[in-house]
Coordinates of C-alpha atoms in Angstrom, one line a residue:
Chain A
M194 CA 137.2 224.7 -57.7
N195 CA 137.7 221.3 -59.3
K196 CA 140.9 219.5 -60.3
E197 CA 140.9 220.6 -63.9
E198 CA 140.2 224.2 -63.0
L199 CA 143.1 224.2 -60.5
F200 CA 145.4 222.7 -63.2
Q201 CA 144.3 225.5 -65.6
E202 CA 145.3 228.1 -63.1
I203 CA 148.7 226.4 -62.7
L204 CA 149.2 226.5 -66.4
K205 CA 148.0 230.1 -66.8
K206 CA 150.2 231.5 -64.0
Q207 CA 153.1 229.0 -64.4
T208 CA 153.2 228.4 -60.7
Y209 CA 152.0 225.8 -58.1
L210 CA 152.9 228.0 -55.2
C211 CA 150.6 228.1 -52.1
V212 CA 151.3 231.0 -49.8
G213 CA 150.8 230.1 -46.1
L214 CA 149.1 233.0 -44.3
D215 CA 150.5 232.0 -40.9
T216 CA 150.1 235.5 -39.6
D217 CA 151.4 235.9 -36.1
I218 CA 150.3 239.3 -34.7
K219 CA 153.6 239.3 -32.7
K220 CA 155.6 239.2 -35.9
I221 CA 154.0 241.7 -38.2
P222 CA 155.5 245.1 -38.8
K223 CA 154.7 247.5 -35.9
H224 CA 153.2 250.2 -38.0
L225 CA 150.2 247.9 -38.8
L226 CA 149.2 247.6 -35.2
K227 CA 147.3 250.9 -35.3
C228 CA 145.0 249.5 -38.0
P229 CA 141.5 248.4 -36.8
D230 CA 142.4 244.8 -37.8
P231 CA 146.2 244.5 -38.1
V232 CA 146.2 240.8 -39.1
F233 CA 143.7 241.4 -41.9
E234 CA 145.7 244.5 -43.1
F235 CA 148.9 242.4 -43.2
N236 CA 147.2 239.6 -45.1
K237 CA 145.6 242.0 -47.6
Q238 CA 148.9 243.6 -48.4
I239 CA 150.6 240.1 -48.7
I240 CA 147.8 238.9 -51.0
D241 CA 148.0 242.0 -53.2
A242 CA 151.8 241.5 -53.5
T243 CA 151.8 237.7 -54.1
I244 CA 148.6 237.0 -56.1
D245 CA 150.2 236.9 -59.5
H246 CA 152.8 234.4 -58.3
C247 CA 150.7 231.8 -56.6
V248 CA 147.5 229.7 -57.1
A249 CA 146.5 229.1 -53.5
Y250 CA 146.4 230.6 -50.0
K251 CA 146.6 228.5 -46.9
P252 CA 145.9 230.2 -43.5
N253 CA 146.9 228.0 -40.7
I254 CA 143.9 228.3 -38.3
A255 CA 146.1 228.2 -35.1
F256 CA 147.4 231.7 -35.8
Y257 CA 143.8 233.0 -35.9
E258 CA 142.5 231.1 -32.9
A259 CA 145.4 232.4 -30.8
N260 CA 143.6 235.8 -31.1
G261 CA 140.2 234.5 -30.1
A262 CA 137.0 235.9 -31.6
K263 CA 139.0 238.8 -33.2
G264 CA 141.1 236.2 -34.9
W265 CA 138.1 234.6 -36.5
E266 CA 137.0 238.0 -37.8
S267 CA 140.5 238.5 -39.3
L268 CA 140.2 235.1 -40.9
A269 CA 136.7 235.8 -42.3
R270 CA 137.8 239.1 -43.7
T271 CA 140.8 237.5 -45.3
M272 CA 138.6 234.8 -46.9
E273 CA 136.2 237.5 -48.3
Y274 CA 139.2 239.3 -49.8
I275 CA 140.7 236.4 -51.7
P276 CA 139.3 236.1 -55.2
E277 CA 137.4 233.0 -56.1
N278 CA 140.0 231.8 -58.7
L279 CA 142.6 231.3 -55.9
F280 CA 142.4 227.9 -54.2
T281 CA 141.9 228.3 -50.5
I282 CA 143.0 225.8 -47.8
A283 CA 142.0 225.9 -44.2
D284 CA 145.0 224.3 -42.5
A285 CA 143.1 223.1 -39.5
K286 CA 144.2 219.5 -39.2
R287 CA 140.7 218.7 -37.7
G288 CA 139.0 215.3 -37.3
D289 CA 136.4 214.1 -34.9
I290 CA 133.5 211.7 -34.6
G291 CA 131.0 212.0 -37.5
N292 CA 128.5 214.5 -36.1
T293 CA 131.3 216.7 -34.9
S294 CA 133.3 216.6 -38.1
S295 CA 130.1 217.8 -39.9
L296 CA 130.3 220.9 -37.8
Y297 CA 133.9 221.6 -38.7
A298 CA 132.9 221.2 -42.3
R299 CA 130.1 223.7 -41.8
A300 CA 132.5 226.1 -40.2
F301 CA 135.2 226.0 -42.9
F302 CA 133.3 225.1 -46.1
K303 CA 129.9 226.7 -45.7
N304 CA 130.5 229.7 -43.4
M305 CA 134.1 230.6 -44.5
K306 CA 133.8 229.2 -48.1
F307 CA 137.2 227.5 -48.1
H308 CA 137.8 225.1 -51.0
A309 CA 139.7 222.6 -48.9
I310 CA 140.6 221.6 -45.3
T311 CA 143.5 219.6 -43.9
V312 CA 142.3 216.6 -41.9
A313 CA 144.1 214.3 -39.5
P314 CA 143.4 210.6 -40.3
Y315 CA 143.8 209.0 -36.8
M316 CA 140.1 208.6 -36.1
G317 CA 139.4 206.8 -39.4
H318 CA 136.8 206.9 -42.1
D319 CA 133.8 208.3 -40.3
S320 CA 135.9 211.3 -39.1
V321 CA 136.7 212.2 -42.8
L322 CA 133.5 211.3 -44.7
P323 CA 131.4 214.2 -43.3
F324 CA 133.8 216.6 -45.0
L325 CA 133.5 214.8 -48.3
D326 CA 129.7 215.2 -48.2
F327 CA 130.2 218.8 -49.2
K328 CA 130.0 218.8 -53.0
G329 CA 132.9 220.4 -54.8
K330 CA 135.0 220.7 -51.6
W331 CA 138.3 219.0 -50.8
V332 CA 139.8 217.1 -47.9
I333 CA 143.6 217.2 -47.7
L334 CA 144.6 214.3 -45.6
L335 CA 147.7 214.3 -43.5
A336 CA 149.9 211.4 -44.9
L337 CA 153.6 212.1 -44.2
T338 CA 154.2 215.4 -42.5
S339 CA 157.3 217.6 -42.5
N340 CA 158.1 217.7 -38.8
P341 CA 160.6 215.6 -36.8
G342 CA 157.7 213.7 -35.1
S343 CA 156.5 212.3 -38.4
G344 CA 158.9 209.5 -37.7
D345 CA 157.2 208.5 -34.5
F346 CA 154.1 206.8 -35.9
Q347 CA 153.6 207.6 -39.6
Q348 CA 156.5 205.5 -40.8
L349 CA 155.8 202.5 -38.6
E350 CA 155.4 199.2 -40.4
V351 CA 151.8 197.9 -40.5
G352 CA 151.7 194.6 -42.3
K353 CA 153.7 195.0 -45.5
M354 CA 153.6 198.8 -45.6
K355 CA 154.1 201.9 -43.6
L356 CA 151.2 203.5 -41.7
Y357 CA 151.1 206.5 -44.0
E358 CA 150.9 204.2 -47.1
K359 CA 148.1 202.3 -45.4
I360 CA 146.2 205.5 -44.7
I361 CA 146.6 206.7 -48.3
K362 CA 145.4 203.3 -49.6
S363 CA 142.4 203.1 -47.3
S364 CA 141.3 206.6 -48.1
L365 CA 141.0 205.8 -51.8
N366 CA 137.8 204.1 -50.9
W367 CA 136.4 207.3 -49.2
G368 CA 136.5 209.7 -52.1
S369 CA 137.8 210.4 -55.6
E370 CA 140.8 212.3 -56.9
D371 CA 138.5 215.3 -57.3
Q372 CA 137.9 215.3 -53.5
L373 CA 141.1 214.1 -51.9
M374 CA 144.6 215.5 -51.7
Y375 CA 147.5 214.5 -49.4
V376 CA 150.0 216.3 -47.2
V377 CA 153.5 215.2 -47.9
G378 CA 156.3 217.1 -46.3
A379 CA 159.0 218.6 -48.5
T380 CA 161.6 217.4 -46.0
K381 CA 160.6 213.9 -47.1
A382 CA 161.1 214.5 -50.9
T383 CA 162.6 211.0 -51.4
F384 CA 159.4 209.5 -50.2
L385 CA 157.5 211.3 -53.0
Q386 CA 158.5 208.8 -55.7
N387 CA 157.0 206.0 -53.6
I388 CA 153.8 208.0 -52.9
R389 CA 153.4 208.8 -56.6
S390 CA 153.5 205.1 -57.4
I391 CA 150.4 204.6 -55.1
I392 CA 148.6 207.8 -56.2
P393 CA 149.9 208.9 -59.6
R394 CA 147.0 211.3 -60.3
H395 CA 146.1 212.9 -57.0
F396 CA 147.2 216.4 -56.0
L397 CA 149.8 216.6 -53.2
L398 CA 150.1 219.5 -50.8
V399 CA 153.8 219.9 -49.9
P400 CA 154.7 222.1 -46.9
G401 CA 158.2 222.5 -45.6
V402 CA 159.9 224.4 -48.5
G403 CA 161.7 227.5 -47.2
A404 CA 162.0 227.9 -43.4
Q405 CA 161.7 224.1 -42.8
G406 CA 164.5 223.4 -45.4
G407 CA 162.8 221.3 -48.1
N408 CA 164.3 221.2 -51.6
L409 CA 162.0 222.6 -54.3
E410 CA 163.6 220.9 -57.3
E411 CA 163.5 217.5 -55.7
V412 CA 159.9 217.9 -54.7
S413 CA 159.0 219.1 -58.2
K414 CA 160.9 216.3 -59.9
F415 CA 159.1 213.5 -57.9
G416 CA 155.8 215.3 -57.3
L417 CA 154.7 216.9 -60.6
N418 CA 152.5 214.9 -62.9
D419 CA 150.8 215.8 -66.3
Q420 CA 147.9 217.5 -64.5
G421 CA 150.1 219.6 -62.2
G422 CA 149.4 217.4 -59.2
L423 CA 151.4 219.6 -56.8
L424 CA 150.8 222.5 -54.5
V425 CA 154.0 223.6 -52.7
N426 CA 153.5 225.8 -49.7
A427 CA 155.8 228.4 -48.3
S428 CA 154.9 230.6 -45.4
R429 CA 157.5 232.2 -43.3
S430 CA 160.1 232.7 -46.1
I431 CA 157.5 234.8 -48.0
I432 CA 155.3 236.6 -45.4
Y433 CA 158.2 237.5 -43.2
A434 CA 160.7 238.2 -46.0
S435 CA 161.1 241.7 -44.4
D436 CA 159.8 243.1 -41.1
N437 CA 159.9 246.7 -42.3
N438 CA 157.5 248.9 -44.2
D439 CA 158.6 247.1 -47.4
F440 CA 157.3 243.8 -46.1
A441 CA 154.7 243.3 -48.9
K442 CA 157.1 244.3 -51.6
Q443 CA 159.7 241.8 -50.3
A444 CA 157.0 239.1 -49.9
G445 CA 156.1 239.7 -53.5
E446 CA 159.7 239.4 -54.7
S447 CA 160.2 236.2 -52.6
A448 CA 157.0 234.7 -54.1
K449 CA 158.0 235.8 -57.6
K450 CA 161.4 234.1 -57.2
I451 CA 159.7 230.8 -56.3
Q452 CA 157.3 231.2 -59.2
L453 CA 160.1 231.6 -61.7
E454 CA 161.8 228.5 -60.4
M455 CA 158.5 226.6 -60.6
E456 CA 158.1 227.8 -64.2
T457 CA 161.3 226.0 -65.0
Y458 CA 160.3 222.8 -63.3
L459 CA 156.9 222.8 -64.9
N460 CA 158.6 222.7 -68.3
K461 CA 161.3 220.2 -67.2
Y462 CA 159.3 217.7 -65.1
G463 CA 155.5 218.6 -65.6
Chain B
M218 CA 144.3 221.7 -11.3
N219 CA 146.7 218.8 -10.5
K220 CA 145.9 215.1 -10.3
E221 CA 145.5 215.0 -6.5
E222 CA 143.2 218.0 -6.6
L223 CA 141.0 216.4 -9.3
F224 CA 140.9 213.2 -7.2
Q225 CA 139.8 215.1 -4.1
E226 CA 136.9 216.7 -6.2
I227 CA 135.9 213.2 -7.3
L228 CA 135.9 212.0 -3.7
K229 CA 134.0 215.1 -2.4
K230 CA 131.3 215.0 -5.0
Q231 CA 131.3 211.2 -5.4
T232 CA 131.2 211.5 -9.2
Y233 CA 133.6 211.3 -12.1
L234 CA 131.2 212.7 -14.6
C235 CA 132.3 215.1 -17.3
V236 CA 129.5 217.0 -19.0
G237 CA 130.1 217.6 -22.7
L238 CA 129.0 221.1 -23.6
D239 CA 128.4 220.2 -27.3
T240 CA 125.9 223.0 -27.7
D241 CA 124.4 223.1 -31.2
I242 CA 122.5 226.3 -31.8
K243 CA 120.1 224.3 -34.0
K244 CA 119.2 222.0 -31.1
I245 CA 118.7 224.3 -28.2
P246 CA 115.1 225.3 -27.0
K247 CA 113.6 227.9 -29.2
H248 CA 112.8 230.4 -26.4
L249 CA 116.5 230.9 -25.8
L250 CA 117.1 232.2 -29.3
K251 CA 115.9 235.7 -28.3
C252 CA 118.8 236.0 -25.7
P253 CA 121.8 238.1 -26.8
D254 CA 124.0 234.9 -26.7
P255 CA 121.7 231.9 -26.9
V256 CA 124.6 229.3 -26.7
F257 CA 126.0 230.9 -23.6
E258 CA 122.6 231.2 -22.0
F259 CA 122.0 227.5 -22.7
N260 CA 125.4 226.5 -21.3
K261 CA 124.9 228.7 -18.2
Q262 CA 121.6 227.0 -17.3
I263 CA 123.1 223.6 -18.0
I264 CA 126.1 224.4 -15.8
D265 CA 123.9 225.6 -12.9
A266 CA 121.8 222.5 -13.1
T267 CA 124.6 219.9 -13.3
I268 CA 127.5 221.4 -11.3
D269 CA 126.8 219.4 -8.2
H270 CA 126.8 216.1 -10.1
C271 CA 130.0 216.4 -12.2
V272 CA 133.7 217.3 -11.8
A273 CA 134.4 218.5 -15.3
Y274 CA 133.0 220.3 -18.4
K275 CA 134.2 219.5 -21.9
P276 CA 133.1 221.9 -24.7
N277 CA 133.7 220.3 -28.1
I278 CA 135.2 223.2 -30.0
A279 CA 133.6 222.3 -33.3
F280 CA 130.2 223.4 -32.0
Y281 CA 131.5 226.8 -31.3
E282 CA 133.6 227.2 -34.5
A283 CA 130.5 226.4 -36.5
N284 CA 129.2 229.8 -35.3
G285 CA 132.3 231.7 -36.3
A286 CA 133.5 234.7 -34.2
K287 CA 130.3 234.7 -32.2
G288 CA 130.9 231.0 -31.3
W289 CA 134.3 232.0 -29.8
E290 CA 132.6 234.6 -27.7
S291 CA 130.1 232.1 -26.5
L292 CA 132.9 229.8 -25.6
A293 CA 134.9 232.5 -23.8
R294 CA 131.8 233.5 -21.8
T295 CA 131.2 229.9 -20.9
M296 CA 134.8 229.5 -19.7
E297 CA 134.5 232.6 -17.5
Y298 CA 131.3 231.2 -16.0
I299 CA 132.7 227.8 -15.0
P300 CA 134.2 228.0 -11.4
E301 CA 137.9 227.2 -11.0
N302 CA 137.3 223.9 -9.1
L303 CA 135.6 222.3 -12.1
F304 CA 138.2 220.7 -14.5
T305 CA 137.8 222.1 -18.0
I306 CA 138.7 220.3 -21.2
A307 CA 138.9 221.9 -24.7
D308 CA 137.8 219.0 -26.9
A309 CA 139.7 220.3 -29.9
K310 CA 141.7 217.3 -31.1
R311 CA 144.4 219.6 -32.4
G312 CA 148.0 218.8 -33.3
D313 CA 150.4 220.5 -35.7
I314 CA 154.1 221.2 -36.2
G315 CA 155.8 222.7 -33.1
N316 CA 155.5 226.5 -33.6
T317 CA 151.8 226.0 -34.6
S318 CA 150.9 223.7 -31.7
S319 CA 152.3 226.4 -29.4
L320 CA 149.7 228.8 -30.8
Y321 CA 146.9 226.3 -30.1
A322 CA 148.2 226.0 -26.6
R323 CA 148.2 229.8 -26.3
A324 CA 144.6 229.9 -27.5
F325 CA 143.2 227.3 -25.1
F326 CA 145.5 227.4 -22.1
K327 CA 146.4 231.0 -21.8
N328 CA 143.6 233.0 -23.4
M329 CA 140.7 230.7 -22.5
K330 CA 142.2 229.2 -19.3
F331 CA 141.3 225.6 -20.0
H332 CA 142.9 223.0 -17.8
A333 CA 143.3 220.5 -20.6
I334 CA 143.1 220.0 -24.3
T335 CA 142.5 216.8 -26.4
V336 CA 145.3 216.3 -28.9
A337 CA 145.6 214.0 -32.0
P338 CA 148.9 212.0 -31.9
Y339 CA 149.5 211.4 -35.6
M340 CA 152.2 214.0 -36.0
G341 CA 154.3 212.7 -33.2
H342 CA 156.2 214.1 -30.3
D343 CA 157.0 217.7 -31.4
S344 CA 153.3 218.2 -32.1
V345 CA 152.4 217.4 -28.5
L346 CA 155.4 218.8 -26.5
P347 CA 154.5 222.5 -27.0
F348 CA 151.2 221.9 -25.0
L349 CA 153.2 220.2 -22.2
D350 CA 155.4 223.3 -21.9
F351 CA 152.4 225.0 -20.1
K352 CA 153.0 224.3 -16.5
G353 CA 150.0 222.8 -14.6
K354 CA 148.1 222.1 -17.9
W355 CA 147.1 218.8 -19.3
V356 CA 147.2 217.0 -22.7
I357 CA 144.6 214.4 -23.2
L358 CA 145.9 212.3 -26.1
L359 CA 143.6 210.4 -28.4
A360 CA 144.4 206.7 -27.9
L361 CA 141.4 204.5 -28.8
T362 CA 138.3 206.6 -29.8
S363 CA 134.7 205.6 -29.6
N364 CA 133.7 205.9 -33.2
P365 CA 133.5 203.1 -35.8
G366 CA 136.6 204.4 -37.7
S367 CA 138.7 203.8 -34.6
G368 CA 139.2 200.3 -36.1
D369 CA 140.7 201.6 -39.3
F370 CA 144.2 202.6 -38.0
Q371 CA 144.2 202.7 -34.2
Q372 CA 144.0 198.9 -33.8
L373 CA 146.5 198.0 -36.6
E374 CA 149.4 195.8 -35.5
V375 CA 152.8 197.6 -35.3
G376 CA 155.4 195.2 -34.3
K377 CA 154.1 193.3 -31.3
M378 CA 151.4 195.8 -30.3
K379 CA 148.5 197.8 -31.6
L380 CA 149.1 201.3 -32.8
Y381 CA 147.2 202.9 -29.9
E382 CA 149.3 200.9 -27.5
K383 CA 152.5 202.1 -29.2
I384 CA 151.2 205.7 -29.0
I385 CA 150.5 205.4 -25.3
K386 CA 153.9 203.8 -24.6
S387 CA 155.8 206.4 -26.7
S388 CA 154.0 209.3 -25.0
L389 CA 155.2 208.1 -21.6
N390 CA 158.5 209.7 -22.5
W391 CA 156.9 213.0 -23.3
G392 CA 155.3 213.9 -19.9
S393 CA 154.3 212.6 -16.5
E394 CA 151.0 211.3 -15.2
D395 CA 150.4 214.8 -13.9
Q396 CA 150.4 216.1 -17.5
L397 CA 149.0 213.4 -19.7
M398 CA 145.6 211.7 -19.8
Y399 CA 144.2 209.4 -22.6
V400 CA 141.0 209.2 -24.5
V401 CA 139.6 205.7 -24.5
G402 CA 136.1 205.3 -26.0
A403 CA 133.4 203.7 -23.8
T404 CA 132.3 201.6 -26.7
K405 CA 135.7 199.8 -26.3
A406 CA 135.3 199.0 -22.5
T407 CA 136.9 195.6 -22.9
F408 CA 140.1 197.3 -24.1
L409 CA 140.3 199.2 -20.8
Q410 CA 141.7 196.3 -18.9
N411 CA 144.6 196.1 -21.3
I412 CA 145.2 199.8 -21.3
R413 CA 145.2 199.8 -17.5
S414 CA 148.0 197.3 -17.5
I415 CA 150.1 199.7 -19.5
I416 CA 149.1 202.9 -17.6
P417 CA 147.8 201.8 -14.2
R418 CA 148.0 205.3 -12.7
H419 CA 147.0 207.8 -15.4
F420 CA 143.6 209.4 -15.8
L421 CA 141.5 208.2 -18.7
L422 CA 138.8 210.3 -20.4
V423 CA 136.1 208.1 -21.6
P424 CA 133.5 209.4 -24.0
G425 CA 130.8 207.4 -25.6
V426 CA 128.5 206.7 -22.6
G427 CA 124.9 207.6 -23.3
A428 CA 124.0 208.5 -26.9
Q429 CA 127.0 206.4 -28.3
G430 CA 125.9 203.3 -26.3
G431 CA 128.9 202.6 -23.9
N432 CA 128.3 200.8 -20.7
L433 CA 129.1 202.8 -17.5
E434 CA 129.5 199.8 -15.2
E435 CA 132.0 198.0 -17.5
V436 CA 133.9 201.2 -18.0
S437 CA 134.1 201.9 -14.3
K438 CA 135.0 198.3 -13.4
F439 CA 138.0 198.3 -15.7
G440 CA 138.9 202.0 -15.6
L441 CA 138.7 203.2 -12.0
N442 CA 141.9 203.0 -9.9
D443 CA 142.7 204.1 -6.3
Q444 CA 143.2 207.7 -7.4
G445 CA 140.0 207.9 -9.3
G446 CA 141.7 207.7 -12.7
L447 CA 138.6 208.1 -14.7
L448 CA 136.5 210.9 -16.2
V449 CA 133.5 209.7 -18.0
N450 CA 131.9 212.1 -20.5
A451 CA 128.2 212.3 -21.4
S452 CA 127.0 215.0 -23.7
R453 CA 123.8 214.6 -25.7
S454 CA 122.1 212.4 -23.1
I455 CA 122.4 215.2 -20.6
I456 CA 122.2 218.5 -22.4
Y457 CA 119.4 217.4 -24.7
A458 CA 117.5 215.4 -22.1
S459 CA 114.6 217.7 -22.9
D460 CA 114.0 220.3 -25.7
N461 CA 111.4 222.2 -23.8
N462 CA 111.5 225.0 -21.1
D463 CA 112.4 222.3 -18.5
F464 CA 115.7 221.4 -20.4
A465 CA 118.0 222.5 -17.5
K466 CA 116.0 220.7 -14.9
Q467 CA 115.9 217.5 -17.0
A468 CA 119.7 217.8 -17.7
G469 CA 120.3 218.1 -13.9
E470 CA 118.2 215.0 -13.3
S471 CA 120.0 213.1 -16.0
A472 CA 123.4 214.1 -14.6
K473 CA 122.3 213.3 -11.0
K474 CA 121.2 209.8 -12.1
I475 CA 124.7 209.2 -13.5
Q476 CA 126.3 210.6 -10.4
L477 CA 124.3 208.2 -8.2
E478 CA 125.4 205.3 -10.4
M479 CA 129.0 206.5 -10.2
E480 CA 128.8 206.7 -6.4
T481 CA 128.0 203.0 -6.3
Y482 CA 130.9 202.2 -8.6
L483 CA 133.4 204.3 -6.7
N484 CA 132.6 202.2 -3.6
K485 CA 132.5 198.9 -5.5
Y486 CA 135.6 199.3 -7.8
G487 CA 137.4 202.5 -6.8

């Protein structure tokens, strides 16, 4: 899916919500545990209930790896179930030397057919470029993350800028705005204005709204541009909206509430 | 396995070689492809042939993920096959927000029983600490990697030091020398002297000897300390020493050659 197609989906559905499929088998409703693949069954019902209110799904790969080979099967089934017009992000935060990054790209882009993968920038250009060799696929580079530890290194001064700014600027030589997005935590909404001045036209993936406490209006005000430019992720506040039999219905209502708020902001700031 | 136990293995076997099980199904000898699990069969024969010449095995997880759920099964079988007195490293380069890093720790430490995992430091302390919660397990933090892109960010000046030095120094507050090791690329052997002045007693994991061109004597001279303090990884130069039926025998000979060289350096510099 290219940038324009993603923007058209945002306009059509009036939402830039990404639903984080961070499905922990220890947290899903008990009655699902008798299904042959409980994690997939949970995801399937969450997808059915939220698909009209979002444009993207983002499974965090850790939740699947924690279940070993079975987890990879749940992930593969989930990816087969998600329709092609939904943007899919492997939240994997990978990054390794060139020949190894190529294998991660094969795993997520070719075998699993994800549109995008999150990549950690620490190892530099040749750890990222192999992902960009896959035509029509996206790298979402960690820039400024939503967790407390983002202050440890990402915001250090390197020369006349912060490390995360240096990373964003360097990465502009690696690929185009049709290949690169950036992770910017919602808990850092005030930084968004500055980041928008460096990359006015790129898409940003913003986690941290919901359970992590980020403010959606602030994020939208500083993050939206005239081509959408924003995917805001919510995971726990949607998928665990209820732990009873009505979990999917409640997830749908939680996603719809966010969609309605986003519709307002698209008109106000977009 | 604790630091002292690892050191004793090094003394006993007179080697600090780590064999990288970067097993690409596209590169293994054709006759193995008719086995039920060709990747495991390859690993098993490599392990049998090299086990007397090394103290550690390091599967790079990308090579297994590229094969999906089957890859995870090959990895699990490989881990079950490796005896407990060999130090095992999941070369995964993971790192995510706290609750997610916990799941990666569960995947590699609890389910797979690895002794250690490589972790990318970009997201800061709370992305690393969940791994350190597992008693008796190790985090091997990326400091200065062996690839060309390591120059992009790792060697930037932050205040009066380089970023990788800042990361090493910060991490000393997160865990002890019985919990933390550091990745330092062999292609950067001249940096080892400086790193040793910051962390004289920690173990270093040094990839990049062999196919990547690092010099083993230089690495040993600057890296060894009076408790060993060094694991040097070789992957391709051992496991792909031959692509014929004699691949395991050749791998064993390649590993033995390195072991003999290491024996000299242990006496000369250790």
